[in-house]
């Protein structure tokens, strides 16, 4: 046992995992099994005592963790050692040798004792190599031996060597290096670096992070996020890529590490009151200010050389590991991360993410049970909703600096192995139709048609499966609503980018209603929320997701004409008929009321031929006609205006739309003097809108000014389109598309020049 290590270890349990935790703070060397024969011998001895261990963790200012597979390799070695020593098989043979052949084999017996009692514990690979060398040597000696008595002794000695060798040869550790041991020298520990590698994490971090990059990984992408660096690796033989995060807290120097640890211990004594959790941003800001002052005091008292900018970064890290959500916050900073999944039992598997460019990936982050419990407590307090055996599901939101997301938490008994999390990340800024054009989710003409329908105050449902981009497309639709109109949004879990739209100058009122998964509570039900919205005047109504009793209230309001402006929402469904089936049969809306839906936009992922990638695409823009009675599918109640061509990878117009067969578009035109009875003028306006969206994307890419595709500029562009259109209509008496496009494009050129300056 290393010096100073009396009773310096314990076994702790995380779910079904038994973790051997060793306090190595008094050691004068690093607690590295791969580098130190002394440490390896210590661990083998402990594993003999505690054979049920599934993970090894040293604490020496930082946490050094050896994962399950590595621990199993060491356990196998400890079992071989225990078998040879505790069963006294070798001891009994050695004793017999000593009594019968001691004088002749004294040196050999000493070598065998060294192999079993010392080298096997501290250097099992060296023990294997030495046993193999001795076997070759003794076989030669045995074959040359002419004395029958000594030949018998050599034979027994060979049997013992072969027995030790075969036991080691069957271990996983040896199987992984067997072909690489030519020329290996006993005592050379370089070979262990390919087998054993500790996950090193700061003492203030419970979540484990495999900081070392994979030795056999092929790097396919590398980029920086706000507080870390992300590398994507392709691992041989694996379908999923490895999403490897290297956070800033792993690059702290010793002084900075000391500061964080000291400050965290002090802040740990301050327990926020429950009412403080009602305003998460205010709570974080309070802890940030307190932490920054505390760190500054510690810097002065310790005499550390840390500048003001670095102090600010340290304060943010401190908040992240006190009232924050640790490494989840850095994942949320990555705009390419779409989903984050933490499966139960916590600690047994790494986190998984869905990446915008590479699909499903496994991460190098393994959360701990302590973290999971801490997150659950914070989500309960932030949301004001229960999470217990009576209410095992909690839907809420997570808002951190620069990102926000929808969180679903599942606990017992629904998840029998404990807490599990699913986080859907949303952009801090709303998506826009030009952004979707740039990402090929929609064609310019599809964007132009949606813009036309929004201005025409139609009722639009965005349908799709999970992770299809429904909410993102809904946000882009909201950006198309003119800022002169009021908007009311209604959600049970906050996903719509209301704060961003408000900052863009929208007149918007947000309503938060009770989750459909909750039987009761203090929150107002979604159906009552819709009825309340009607009393707030003439507004565009945006429903986060149509999924429960609010559907009847919504369709009742639409059917009687209570909603004069655009109504839009999302709903689960793979095609228009699935939407009809869900609304009518599942949610109980009368068939005649369903006709109040004007347009269904279907967005769904499209898989690549190899099945490894998925791309979000708008597959259909479908009109709901009004003449059918029972079944819109059988009675031609659905008419596609645009349909996705999988070979061309583009959303294209149908002949029905080109030929002017759309009743919905004609209904929009009926309210505009210039368009009544003039399909060519209507179609020209849709084309104009498409050209403007497409031109914005082209100019943004050409000028390398991708910010032009973001909501703040797109809203400004939309406003200018309407202003120019109105001006030309007043001057010429018609909506001259060529003049509108020319004037708009000149405005865009001026804006680009101004922004470049």
Short mmCIF file of C-alpha atoms in Angstrom, two decimals, residues 310-552:
data_model
loop_
_atom_site.label_atom_id
_atom_site.label_comp_id
_atom_site.label_asym_id
_atom_site.label_seq_id
_atom_site.Cartn_x
_atom_site.Cartn_y
_atom_site.Cartn_z
CA UNK A 310 -9.78 35.95 -17.13
CA UNK A 311 -11.55 36.67 -13.85
CA UNK A 312 -14.78 37.07 -15.82
CA UNK A 313 -14.28 33.65 -17.45
CA UNK A 314 -13.57 32.00 -14.11
CA UNK A 315 -16.74 33.52 -12.63
CA UNK A 316 -18.78 32.02 -15.48
CA UNK A 317 -17.24 28.59 -14.90
CA UNK A 318 -18.02 28.93 -11.19
CA UNK A 319 -21.69 29.69 -11.92
CA UNK A 320 -21.83 26.74 -14.32
CA UNK A 321 -20.91 24.34 -11.51
CA UNK A 322 -22.99 25.88 -8.73
CA UNK A 323 -26.44 26.98 -9.88
CA UNK A 324 -25.88 25.95 -13.50
CA UNK A 325 -26.04 22.69 -15.45
CA UNK A 326 -22.34 21.95 -16.00
CA UNK A 327 -21.27 20.57 -19.36
CA UNK A 328 -24.86 20.55 -20.65
CA UNK A 329 -24.53 24.31 -20.92
CA UNK A 330 -21.52 24.01 -23.23
CA UNK A 331 -23.38 21.47 -25.38
CA UNK A 332 -26.24 23.97 -25.58
CA UNK A 333 -23.81 26.61 -26.88
CA UNK A 334 -23.12 24.47 -29.95
CA UNK A 335 -25.57 25.64 -32.61
CA UNK A 336 -25.07 22.36 -34.46
CA UNK A 337 -26.42 20.29 -31.55
CA UNK A 338 -30.14 19.62 -31.99
CA UNK A 339 -30.89 17.07 -29.27
CA UNK A 340 -29.18 15.92 -26.07
CA UNK A 341 -30.11 12.60 -24.47
CA UNK A 342 -29.13 11.28 -21.03
CA UNK A 343 -30.29 7.70 -20.49
CA UNK A 344 -30.85 5.86 -17.23
CA UNK A 345 -29.25 4.45 -15.23
CA UNK A 346 -27.22 7.64 -15.04
CA UNK A 347 -23.48 7.04 -15.17
CA UNK A 348 -23.60 3.76 -17.07
CA UNK A 349 -23.55 5.27 -20.56
CA UNK A 350 -22.32 8.55 -22.09
CA UNK A 351 -24.60 11.32 -23.29
CA UNK A 352 -25.82 11.16 -26.88
CA UNK A 353 -26.52 14.08 -29.19
CA UNK A 354 -28.09 14.66 -32.59
CA UNK A 355 -25.74 16.77 -34.70
CA UNK A 356 -26.92 19.01 -37.52
CA UNK A 357 -24.26 17.72 -39.93
CA UNK A 358 -23.55 14.19 -38.69
CA UNK A 359 -26.78 12.90 -37.16
CA UNK A 360 -26.68 10.81 -33.99
CA UNK A 361 -23.35 10.89 -32.16
CA UNK A 362 -22.02 9.49 -28.91
CA UNK A 363 -20.20 12.00 -26.70
CA UNK A 364 -17.20 11.74 -24.41
CA UNK A 365 -19.36 12.97 -21.50
CA UNK A 366 -20.61 10.57 -18.82
CA UNK A 367 -22.96 12.26 -16.33
CA UNK A 368 -23.03 11.27 -12.67
CA UNK A 369 -25.96 10.44 -10.43
CA UNK A 370 -25.17 13.53 -8.32
CA UNK A 371 -25.51 15.72 -11.41
CA UNK A 372 -28.75 14.04 -12.45
CA UNK A 373 -30.34 14.60 -9.04
CA UNK A 374 -29.13 18.20 -8.99
CA UNK A 375 -30.61 18.89 -12.44
CA UNK A 376 -33.95 17.36 -11.45
CA UNK A 377 -34.15 19.58 -8.36
CA UNK A 378 -33.38 22.69 -10.40
CA UNK A 379 -35.92 21.83 -13.10
CA UNK A 380 -38.60 21.27 -10.46
CA UNK A 381 -37.86 24.64 -8.89
CA UNK A 382 -37.50 26.53 -12.17
CA UNK A 383 -40.77 25.16 -13.58
CA UNK A 384 -42.85 25.03 -10.42
CA UNK A 385 -44.02 21.58 -11.55
CA UNK A 386 -43.80 18.30 -9.64
CA UNK A 387 -41.51 15.38 -10.44
CA UNK A 388 -42.22 12.40 -8.22
CA UNK A 389 -43.74 8.91 -8.34
CA UNK A 390 -47.22 10.37 -8.84
CA UNK A 391 -45.90 12.70 -11.58
CA UNK A 392 -42.98 10.84 -13.20
CA UNK A 393 -42.76 13.15 -16.26
CA UNK A 394 -41.73 16.80 -16.22
CA UNK A 395 -41.76 19.00 -19.33
CA UNK A 396 -40.02 22.32 -18.90
CA UNK A 397 -37.45 24.60 -20.51
CA UNK A 398 -33.76 25.30 -20.05
CA UNK A 399 -32.47 28.78 -20.78
CA UNK A 400 -28.73 29.44 -20.60
CA UNK A 401 -26.56 32.18 -22.00
CA UNK A 402 -26.89 32.03 -25.78
CA UNK A 403 -29.22 29.04 -26.00
CA UNK A 404 -32.53 27.60 -24.88
CA UNK A 405 -34.15 24.22 -25.07
CA UNK A 406 -37.15 22.09 -24.25
CA UNK A 407 -36.47 19.55 -21.50
CA UNK A 408 -38.31 16.31 -20.79
CA UNK A 409 -37.41 14.58 -17.54
CA UNK A 410 -38.55 11.04 -16.76
CA UNK A 411 -38.33 9.46 -13.31
CA UNK A 412 -39.52 6.39 -11.45
CA UNK A 413 -41.67 4.37 -11.76
CA UNK A 414 -41.99 5.18 -15.47
CA UNK A 415 -38.20 4.88 -15.78
CA UNK A 416 -37.46 1.96 -13.43
CA UNK A 417 -33.71 2.61 -13.43
CA UNK A 418 -33.95 6.25 -12.41
CA UNK A 419 -33.84 9.68 -13.99
CA UNK A 420 -33.52 10.19 -17.74
CA UNK A 421 -33.39 13.41 -19.75
CA UNK A 422 -34.14 14.52 -23.32
CA UNK A 423 -33.29 18.10 -24.30
CA UNK A 424 -34.38 19.63 -27.61
CA UNK A 425 -32.12 22.58 -28.33
CA UNK A 426 -33.55 25.65 -30.03
CA UNK A 427 -31.69 28.48 -31.68
CA UNK A 428 -31.55 31.60 -29.57
CA UNK A 429 -32.65 33.49 -32.71
CA UNK A 430 -35.69 32.42 -34.75
CA UNK A 431 -35.14 30.47 -37.92
CA UNK A 432 -36.06 32.28 -41.13
CA UNK A 433 -37.24 31.14 -44.55
CA UNK A 434 -33.97 32.36 -46.18
CA UNK A 435 -32.01 30.26 -43.66
CA UNK A 436 -34.11 27.24 -44.62
CA UNK A 437 -33.48 27.95 -48.32
CA UNK A 438 -29.76 28.10 -47.59
CA UNK A 439 -30.01 24.73 -45.78
CA UNK A 440 -32.15 23.24 -48.60
CA UNK A 441 -35.07 22.54 -46.27
CA UNK A 442 -37.37 24.49 -48.57
CA UNK A 443 -37.19 25.87 -52.10
CA UNK A 444 -37.38 29.63 -52.82
CA UNK A 445 -40.79 29.14 -54.40
CA UNK A 446 -42.01 27.25 -51.32
CA UNK A 447 -40.82 30.14 -49.16
CA UNK A 448 -42.56 32.62 -51.46
CA UNK A 449 -45.82 30.67 -51.21
CA UNK A 450 -45.66 30.56 -47.39
CA UNK A 451 -44.98 34.30 -47.29
CA UNK A 452 -48.04 34.89 -49.49
CA UNK A 453 -50.27 32.68 -47.30
CA UNK A 454 -49.10 34.37 -44.09
CA UNK A 455 -49.89 37.82 -45.49
CA UNK A 456 -53.21 36.37 -46.56
CA UNK A 457 -54.09 35.55 -42.90
CA UNK A 458 -54.58 31.84 -43.55
CA UNK A 459 -54.78 29.01 -41.02
CA UNK A 460 -51.60 26.92 -41.22
CA UNK A 461 -50.64 23.69 -39.47
CA UNK A 462 -47.01 22.57 -39.61
CA UNK A 463 -46.95 18.77 -39.36
CA UNK A 464 -44.17 16.27 -39.01
CA UNK A 465 -42.60 13.62 -36.84
CA UNK A 466 -40.29 14.30 -33.92
CA UNK A 467 -37.08 16.18 -34.88
CA UNK A 468 -38.57 17.19 -38.21
CA UNK A 469 -38.11 20.94 -37.67
CA UNK A 470 -41.77 21.80 -37.00
CA UNK A 471 -41.15 24.38 -34.28
CA UNK A 472 -38.26 25.92 -36.23
CA UNK A 473 -40.51 26.30 -39.30
CA UNK A 474 -43.24 27.78 -37.11
CA UNK A 475 -40.73 30.40 -35.91
CA UNK A 476 -39.85 31.22 -39.53
CA UNK A 477 -43.55 31.66 -40.29
CA UNK A 478 -43.84 34.11 -37.37
CA UNK A 479 -40.97 36.17 -38.82
CA UNK A 480 -43.11 36.57 -41.98
CA UNK A 481 -45.96 38.19 -40.01
CA UNK A 482 -45.84 41.97 -40.39
CA UNK A 483 -44.78 43.77 -37.24
CA UNK A 484 -47.86 45.97 -37.34
CA UNK A 485 -50.00 43.00 -36.25
CA UNK A 486 -50.27 41.76 -32.71
CA UNK A 487 -49.32 38.16 -31.92
CA UNK A 488 -50.44 35.90 -29.10
CA UNK A 489 -48.49 32.70 -28.51
CA UNK A 490 -49.78 29.79 -26.47
CA UNK A 491 -47.51 26.98 -25.21
CA UNK A 492 -47.25 24.51 -22.35
CA UNK A 493 -43.45 24.29 -22.70
CA UNK A 494 -41.62 27.38 -23.91
CA UNK A 495 -40.12 26.70 -27.34
CA UNK A 496 -41.20 29.62 -29.53
CA UNK A 497 -38.51 32.37 -29.56
CA UNK A 498 -40.80 35.00 -28.03
CA UNK A 499 -38.05 37.02 -26.34
CA UNK A 500 -36.10 37.31 -29.59
CA UNK A 501 -39.19 38.40 -31.51
CA UNK A 502 -40.03 40.94 -28.83
CA UNK A 503 -36.53 42.39 -29.15
CA UNK A 504 -37.15 42.66 -32.90
CA UNK A 505 -40.06 44.99 -32.21
CA UNK A 506 -43.00 42.59 -32.41
CA UNK A 507 -46.18 43.31 -30.47
CA UNK A 508 -46.35 39.89 -28.84
CA UNK A 509 -48.07 38.43 -25.79
CA UNK A 510 -46.92 35.06 -24.49
CA UNK A 511 -49.28 32.65 -22.73
CA UNK A 512 -48.06 29.59 -20.80
CA UNK A 513 -50.66 26.91 -20.13
CA UNK A 514 -50.83 23.62 -18.30
CA UNK A 515 -49.04 20.67 -19.88
CA UNK A 516 -51.25 18.03 -21.46
CA UNK A 517 -49.36 15.47 -19.34
CA UNK A 518 -50.47 17.10 -16.09
CA UNK A 519 -53.79 16.23 -14.56
CA UNK A 520 -54.07 19.40 -12.51
CA UNK A 521 -52.13 22.23 -10.99
CA UNK A 522 -52.25 25.98 -10.79
CA UNK A 523 -51.64 26.60 -14.49
CA UNK A 524 -54.55 27.42 -16.82
CA UNK A 525 -55.58 24.74 -19.31
CA UNK A 526 -54.78 25.20 -23.00
CA UNK A 527 -58.48 25.39 -24.02
CA UNK A 528 -59.11 28.18 -21.53
CA UNK A 529 -55.95 29.88 -22.78
CA UNK A 530 -57.34 29.99 -26.32
CA UNK A 531 -60.67 31.41 -25.13
CA UNK A 532 -58.77 34.03 -23.16
CA UNK A 533 -56.75 34.99 -26.25
CA UNK A 534 -59.98 35.86 -28.06
CA UNK A 535 -60.70 38.50 -25.43
CA UNK A 536 -57.36 40.18 -26.16
CA UNK A 537 -58.49 41.63 -29.45
CA UNK A 538 -57.62 41.07 -33.08
CA UNK A 539 -54.36 39.10 -33.05
CA UNK A 540 -52.42 36.43 -34.88
CA UNK A 541 -52.58 33.26 -32.80
CA UNK A 542 -49.60 30.91 -32.64
CA UNK A 543 -50.03 27.53 -30.93
CA UNK A 544 -46.81 25.79 -29.90
CA UNK A 545 -48.33 22.36 -30.45
CA UNK A 546 -51.90 21.22 -30.99
CA UNK A 547 -52.15 18.05 -28.92
CA UNK A 548 -55.02 18.05 -26.43
CA UNK A 549 -58.32 19.64 -25.45
CA UNK A 550 -57.25 23.02 -26.85
CA UNK A 551 -57.88 21.64 -30.36
CA UNK A 552 -61.67 21.86 -29.95
#
